[in-house]
Structure formats: structure tokens, C-alpha cells
Amino acid sequence: MATVSQIQKKVQSILSTELGSVKVDADGDIRIDYESTSVRIAVEQYGDNAEETVVEITGVLSFETPASAKLYKWMNEKNATIKFGTIYHLDGSKGGTLVLLQYSILGDFLDPEELLNAVRVVVIVANKLDDEVINEFGGKRVADL
């Protein structure tokens, strides 16, 4: 089994090979900006064993979206129909809600095709759904900041 650091390096290598270059922050997370959204790829420890890892691919759908029962219903309906990933929200610091799409894959036996397909899914779906969230519920996309 590999450590978080080893899988971070592997993820960075795979994405750099495919994309040419990637933005890596101080925590080793990678950020990919695409049209109106941004996707973060992070490697985390999973379970009780320090050598089990998960790669979390998270796309931003909106910032500062007003929380409402209608928004939560929309998220539940989307979660019932999208095949890969889960839409969820976090309370934002400016009174609105941060709406995210997250897809996780195991990191221990990660291969390039699996990672690239997962990243593509999140990038494409987040870029499509961010407009839907903004138009229906308000808030801001990454491109609006």
C-alpha cells in the first residue's frame, strides 16, 4: 500500500503528463480551472490504516447560493440521476451555501485511465451544473469571482 505522499506524486505525474502542467498547492492538492468552474484533486488517508488512500475530485458548482428547501430538493434529485459523484453543500462564510460535486476513487491501486476518467467526469458535470445552479438558485460561479 502507498502513502498519501506517494499517491499525491503519482496523481501529479499522471495529470502533468496529460495536461502539460498543473497547479499544486502547499498541501499537495491539485487545482484545474475549466471554463466557469474549478476542480480540486486531493489525496487523503482513508480508514484506520495510514497507508490506505482515497483520491477526492471536487468541482465547485457555486458560491454564496442562498440555502433553501428547493435547492436541497434539486440536489437530492440530481444525486438520484447522476452516475458518478455526489452533490452536497457546505455553509459558506458569507451567509450563502457552497455547492460542490465530489467523486472519490481509491488511491492505492490507481491507474492513469481511472484517474483521468474521474477528473473528466467531474470537470464536465461541474461545468454544466454550475450554470444550472446559478440560473435556478442564484449565487456565483468560480468564473464570477
PDB file of C-alpha atoms in Angstrom:
ATOM      1  CA  MET A   1       0.000   0.000   0.000  1.00  0.00           C
ATOM      2  CA  ALA A   2       1.153   3.521  -0.735  1.00  0.00           C
ATOM      3  CA  THR A   3       1.262   6.608   1.448  1.00  0.00           C
ATOM      4  CA  VAL A   4      -0.635   9.859   0.816  1.00  0.00           C
ATOM      5  CA  SER A   5       2.604  11.488  -0.335  1.00  0.00           C
ATOM      6  CA  GLN A   6       3.335   8.700  -2.817  1.00  0.00           C
ATOM      7  CA  ILE A   7      -0.168   8.847  -4.293  1.00  0.00           C
ATOM      8  CA  GLN A   8      -0.013  12.671  -4.493  1.00  0.00           C
ATOM      9  CA  LYS A   9       3.146  12.339  -6.587  1.00  0.00           C
ATOM     10  CA  LYS A  10       1.529   9.708  -8.778  1.00  0.00           C
ATOM     11  CA  VAL A  11      -1.585  11.863  -9.320  1.00  0.00           C
ATOM     12  CA  GLN A  12       0.565  14.889 -10.134  1.00  0.00           C
ATOM     13  CA  SER A  13       2.628  12.851 -12.612  1.00  0.00           C
ATOM     14  CA  ILE A  14      -0.441  11.436 -14.378  1.00  0.00           C
ATOM     15  CA  LEU A  15      -2.150  14.815 -14.657  1.00  0.00           C
ATOM     16  CA  SER A  16       1.038  16.636 -15.693  1.00  0.00           C
ATOM     17  CA  THR A  17       1.617  14.093 -18.436  1.00  0.00           C
ATOM     18  CA  GLU A  18      -1.942  14.553 -19.700  1.00  0.00           C
ATOM     19  CA  LEU A  19      -2.347  18.317 -19.193  1.00  0.00           C
ATOM     20  CA  GLY A  20       1.212  19.590 -19.535  1.00  0.00           C
ATOM     21  CA  SER A  21       1.285  21.324 -16.166  1.00  0.00           C
ATOM     22  CA  VAL A  22      -0.862  21.510 -13.064  1.00  0.00           C
ATOM     23  CA  LYS A  23      -1.274  23.897 -10.139  1.00  0.00           C
ATOM     24  CA  VAL A  24      -0.204  22.278  -6.849  1.00  0.00           C
ATOM     25  CA  ASP A  25      -0.852  23.979  -3.517  1.00  0.00           C
ATOM     26  CA  ALA A  26       1.118  23.685  -0.262  1.00  0.00           C
ATOM     27  CA  ASP A  27      -0.970  20.665   0.832  1.00  0.00           C
ATOM     28  CA  GLY A  28      -0.220  18.808  -2.405  1.00  0.00           C
ATOM     29  CA  ASP A  29      -3.740  19.328  -3.767  1.00  0.00           C
ATOM     30  CA  ILE A  30      -4.081  19.984  -7.489  1.00  0.00           C
ATOM     31  CA  ARG A  31      -6.410  22.593  -8.976  1.00  0.00           C
ATOM     32  CA  ILE A  32      -7.717  22.555 -12.516  1.00  0.00           C
ATOM     33  CA  ASP A  33      -9.680  25.527 -13.826  1.00  0.00           C
ATOM     34  CA  TYR A  34     -12.030  24.822 -16.724  1.00  0.00           C
ATOM     35  CA  GLU A  35     -14.378  27.365 -18.274  1.00  0.00           C
ATOM     36  CA  SER A  36     -16.640  28.532 -15.421  1.00  0.00           C
ATOM     37  CA  THR A  37     -15.617  26.011 -12.756  1.00  0.00           C
ATOM     38  CA  SER A  38     -12.638  24.811 -10.768  1.00  0.00           C
ATOM     39  CA  VAL A  39     -11.816  21.255  -9.710  1.00  0.00           C
ATOM     40  CA  ARG A  40      -9.606  20.215  -6.798  1.00  0.00           C
ATOM     41  CA  ILE A  41      -7.914  16.828  -6.666  1.00  0.00           C
ATOM     42  CA  ALA A  42      -6.819  15.838  -3.159  1.00  0.00           C
ATOM     43  CA  VAL A  43      -5.370  12.645  -1.720  1.00  0.00           C
ATOM     44  CA  GLU A  44      -6.446  11.741   1.805  1.00  0.00           C
ATOM     45  CA  GLN A  45      -5.858   8.965   4.277  1.00  0.00           C
ATOM     46  CA  TYR A  46      -8.753   6.527   4.278  1.00  0.00           C
ATOM     47  CA  GLY A  47      -9.743   4.286   7.138  1.00  0.00           C
ATOM     48  CA  ASP A  48      -7.653   3.393  10.159  1.00  0.00           C
ATOM     49  CA  ASN A  49      -4.596   2.296   8.207  1.00  0.00           C
ATOM     50  CA  ALA A  50      -2.256   5.220   7.411  1.00  0.00           C
ATOM     51  CA  GLU A  51      -1.382   3.573   4.101  1.00  0.00           C
ATOM     52  CA  GLU A  52      -4.913   3.391   2.674  1.00  0.00           C
ATOM     53  CA  THR A  53      -5.733   6.362   0.468  1.00  0.00           C
ATOM     54  CA  VAL A  54      -8.611   7.916  -1.420  1.00  0.00           C
ATOM     55  CA  VAL A  55      -8.422  10.467  -4.242  1.00  0.00           C
ATOM     56  CA  GLU A  56     -11.175  13.071  -3.908  1.00  0.00           C
ATOM     57  CA  ILE A  57     -12.081  15.057  -7.009  1.00  0.00           C
ATOM     58  CA  THR A  58     -14.257  18.043  -6.109  1.00  0.00           C
ATOM     59  CA  GLY A  59     -15.834  20.514  -8.510  1.00  0.00           C
ATOM     60  CA  VAL A  60     -17.280  23.843  -7.428  1.00  0.00           C
ATOM     61  CA  LEU A  61     -20.836  24.424  -8.639  1.00  0.00           C
ATOM     62  CA  SER A  62     -21.485  27.684  -6.793  1.00  0.00           C
ATOM     63  CA  PHE A  63     -20.530  30.065  -4.005  1.00  0.00           C
ATOM     64  CA  GLU A  64     -22.945  32.168  -1.958  1.00  0.00           C
ATOM     65  CA  THR A  65     -26.049  30.372  -3.182  1.00  0.00           C
ATOM     66  CA  PRO A  66     -28.992  31.079  -0.870  1.00  0.00           C
ATOM     67  CA  ALA A  67     -29.879  27.968   1.104  1.00  0.00           C
ATOM     68  CA  SER A  68     -33.418  26.748   0.501  1.00  0.00           C
ATOM     69  CA  ALA A  69     -35.588  23.667   0.560  1.00  0.00           C
ATOM     70  CA  LYS A  70     -35.838  23.979  -3.233  1.00  0.00           C
ATOM     71  CA  LEU A  71     -32.022  23.821  -3.566  1.00  0.00           C
ATOM     72  CA  TYR A  72     -31.827  20.766  -1.295  1.00  0.00           C
ATOM     73  CA  LYS A  73     -34.588  19.044  -3.275  1.00  0.00           C
ATOM     74  CA  TRP A  74     -32.721  19.794  -6.522  1.00  0.00           C
ATOM     75  CA  MET A  75     -29.506  18.291  -5.059  1.00  0.00           C
ATOM     76  CA  ASN A  76     -31.364  15.128  -3.983  1.00  0.00           C
ATOM     77  CA  GLU A  77     -32.969  14.758  -7.414  1.00  0.00           C
ATOM     78  CA  LYS A  78     -29.619  15.222  -9.177  1.00  0.00           C
ATOM     79  CA  ASN A  79     -27.932  12.743  -6.834  1.00  0.00           C
ATOM     80  CA  ALA A  80     -30.558  10.177  -7.818  1.00  0.00           C
ATOM     81  CA  THR A  81     -29.749  10.581 -11.518  1.00  0.00           C
ATOM     82  CA  ILE A  82     -26.029  11.335 -11.869  1.00  0.00           C
ATOM     83  CA  LYS A  83     -23.972   8.183 -12.186  1.00  0.00           C
ATOM     84  CA  PHE A  84     -20.656   9.401 -10.801  1.00  0.00           C
ATOM     85  CA  GLY A  85     -20.257  11.726  -7.856  1.00  0.00           C
ATOM     86  CA  THR A  86     -22.389  13.318  -5.199  1.00  0.00           C
ATOM     87  CA  ILE A  87     -23.652  16.881  -4.947  1.00  0.00           C
ATOM     88  CA  TYR A  88     -23.602  18.398  -1.482  1.00  0.00           C
ATOM     89  CA  HIS A  89     -23.443  21.784   0.219  1.00  0.00           C
ATOM     90  CA  LEU A  90     -21.442  23.486   2.937  1.00  0.00           C
ATOM     91  CA  ASP A  91     -22.438  26.603   4.807  1.00  0.00           C
ATOM     92  CA  GLY A  92     -20.446  29.498   3.405  1.00  0.00           C
ATOM     93  CA  SER A  93     -18.782  32.234   5.393  1.00  0.00           C
ATOM     94  CA  LYS A  94     -20.808  34.964   3.654  1.00  0.00           C
ATOM     95  CA  GLY A  95     -24.206  33.574   4.591  1.00  0.00           C
ATOM     96  CA  GLY A  96     -24.790  31.535   1.442  1.00  0.00           C
ATOM     97  CA  THR A  97     -24.130  27.934   0.577  1.00  0.00           C
ATOM     98  CA  LEU A  98     -21.166  26.422  -1.238  1.00  0.00           C
ATOM     99  CA  VAL A  99     -22.465  23.746  -3.642  1.00  0.00           C
ATOM    100  CA  LEU A 100     -19.969  21.041  -4.637  1.00  0.00           C
ATOM    101  CA  LEU A 101     -19.760  17.887  -6.731  1.00  0.00           C
ATOM    102  CA  GLN A 102     -17.422  15.224  -5.363  1.00  0.00           C
ATOM    103  CA  TYR A 103     -16.296  11.905  -6.795  1.00  0.00           C
ATOM    104  CA  SER A 104     -13.894   9.651  -4.867  1.00  0.00           C
ATOM    105  CA  ILE A 105     -11.741   6.763  -6.048  1.00  0.00           C
ATOM    106  CA  LEU A 106      -9.350   4.516  -4.164  1.00  0.00           C
ATOM    107  CA  GLY A 107      -5.761   5.684  -4.430  1.00  0.00           C
ATOM    108  CA  ASP A 108      -3.849   2.544  -3.504  1.00  0.00           C
ATOM    109  CA  PHE A 109      -4.167   0.852  -6.896  1.00  0.00           C
ATOM    110  CA  LEU A 110      -4.760   3.958  -9.004  1.00  0.00           C
ATOM    111  CA  ASP A 111      -4.163   3.723 -12.717  1.00  0.00           C
ATOM    112  CA  PRO A 112      -3.983   6.630 -15.196  1.00  0.00           C
ATOM    113  CA  GLU A 113      -7.188   5.776 -17.089  1.00  0.00           C
ATOM    114  CA  GLU A 114      -9.239   5.624 -13.901  1.00  0.00           C
ATOM    115  CA  LEU A 115      -7.928   8.957 -12.625  1.00  0.00           C
ATOM    116  CA  LEU A 116      -8.283  10.753 -15.967  1.00  0.00           C
ATOM    117  CA  ASN A 117     -11.828   9.481 -16.475  1.00  0.00           C
ATOM    118  CA  ALA A 118     -12.837  10.542 -12.956  1.00  0.00           C
ATOM    119  CA  VAL A 119     -11.358  14.015 -13.415  1.00  0.00           C
ATOM    120  CA  ARG A 120     -13.056  14.393 -16.825  1.00  0.00           C
ATOM    121  CA  VAL A 121     -16.429  13.427 -15.356  1.00  0.00           C
ATOM    122  CA  VAL A 122     -16.197  15.976 -12.548  1.00  0.00           C
ATOM    123  CA  VAL A 123     -14.892  18.751 -14.820  1.00  0.00           C
ATOM    124  CA  ILE A 124     -17.631  18.241 -17.425  1.00  0.00           C
ATOM    125  CA  VAL A 125     -20.521  17.739 -15.000  1.00  0.00           C
ATOM    126  CA  ALA A 126     -19.474  20.599 -12.698  1.00  0.00           C
ATOM    127  CA  ASN A 127     -19.098  22.944 -15.659  1.00  0.00           C
ATOM    128  CA  LYS A 128     -22.614  22.041 -16.829  1.00  0.00           C
ATOM    129  CA  LEU A 129     -24.337  22.090 -13.447  1.00  0.00           C
ATOM    130  CA  ASP A 130     -22.804  25.344 -12.192  1.00  0.00           C
ATOM    131  CA  ASP A 131     -24.880  27.274 -14.736  1.00  0.00           C
ATOM    132  CA  GLU A 132     -27.982  25.350 -13.711  1.00  0.00           C
ATOM    133  CA  VAL A 133     -27.447  26.167 -10.019  1.00  0.00           C
ATOM    134  CA  ILE A 134     -26.797  29.858 -10.663  1.00  0.00           C
ATOM    135  CA  ASN A 135     -29.750  30.286 -13.026  1.00  0.00           C
ATOM    136  CA  GLU A 136     -32.189  28.499 -10.737  1.00  0.00           C
ATOM    137  CA  PHE A 137     -30.968  29.390  -7.240  1.00  0.00           C
ATOM    138  CA  GLY A 138     -28.527  32.299  -7.504  1.00  0.00           C
ATOM    139  CA  GLY A 139     -25.004  32.666  -6.231  1.00  0.00           C
ATOM    140  CA  LYS A 140     -21.695  32.899  -8.068  1.00  0.00           C
ATOM    141  CA  ARG A 141     -19.632  30.549 -10.202  1.00  0.00           C
ATOM    142  CA  VAL A 142     -15.845  30.354  -9.941  1.00  0.00           C
ATOM    143  CA  ALA A 143     -15.691  32.399 -13.152  1.00  0.00           C
ATOM    144  CA  ASP A 144     -17.717  35.177 -11.460  1.00  0.00           C
ATOM    145  CA  LEU A 145     -15.178  35.717  -8.675  1.00  0.00           C
TER     146      LEU A 145
END
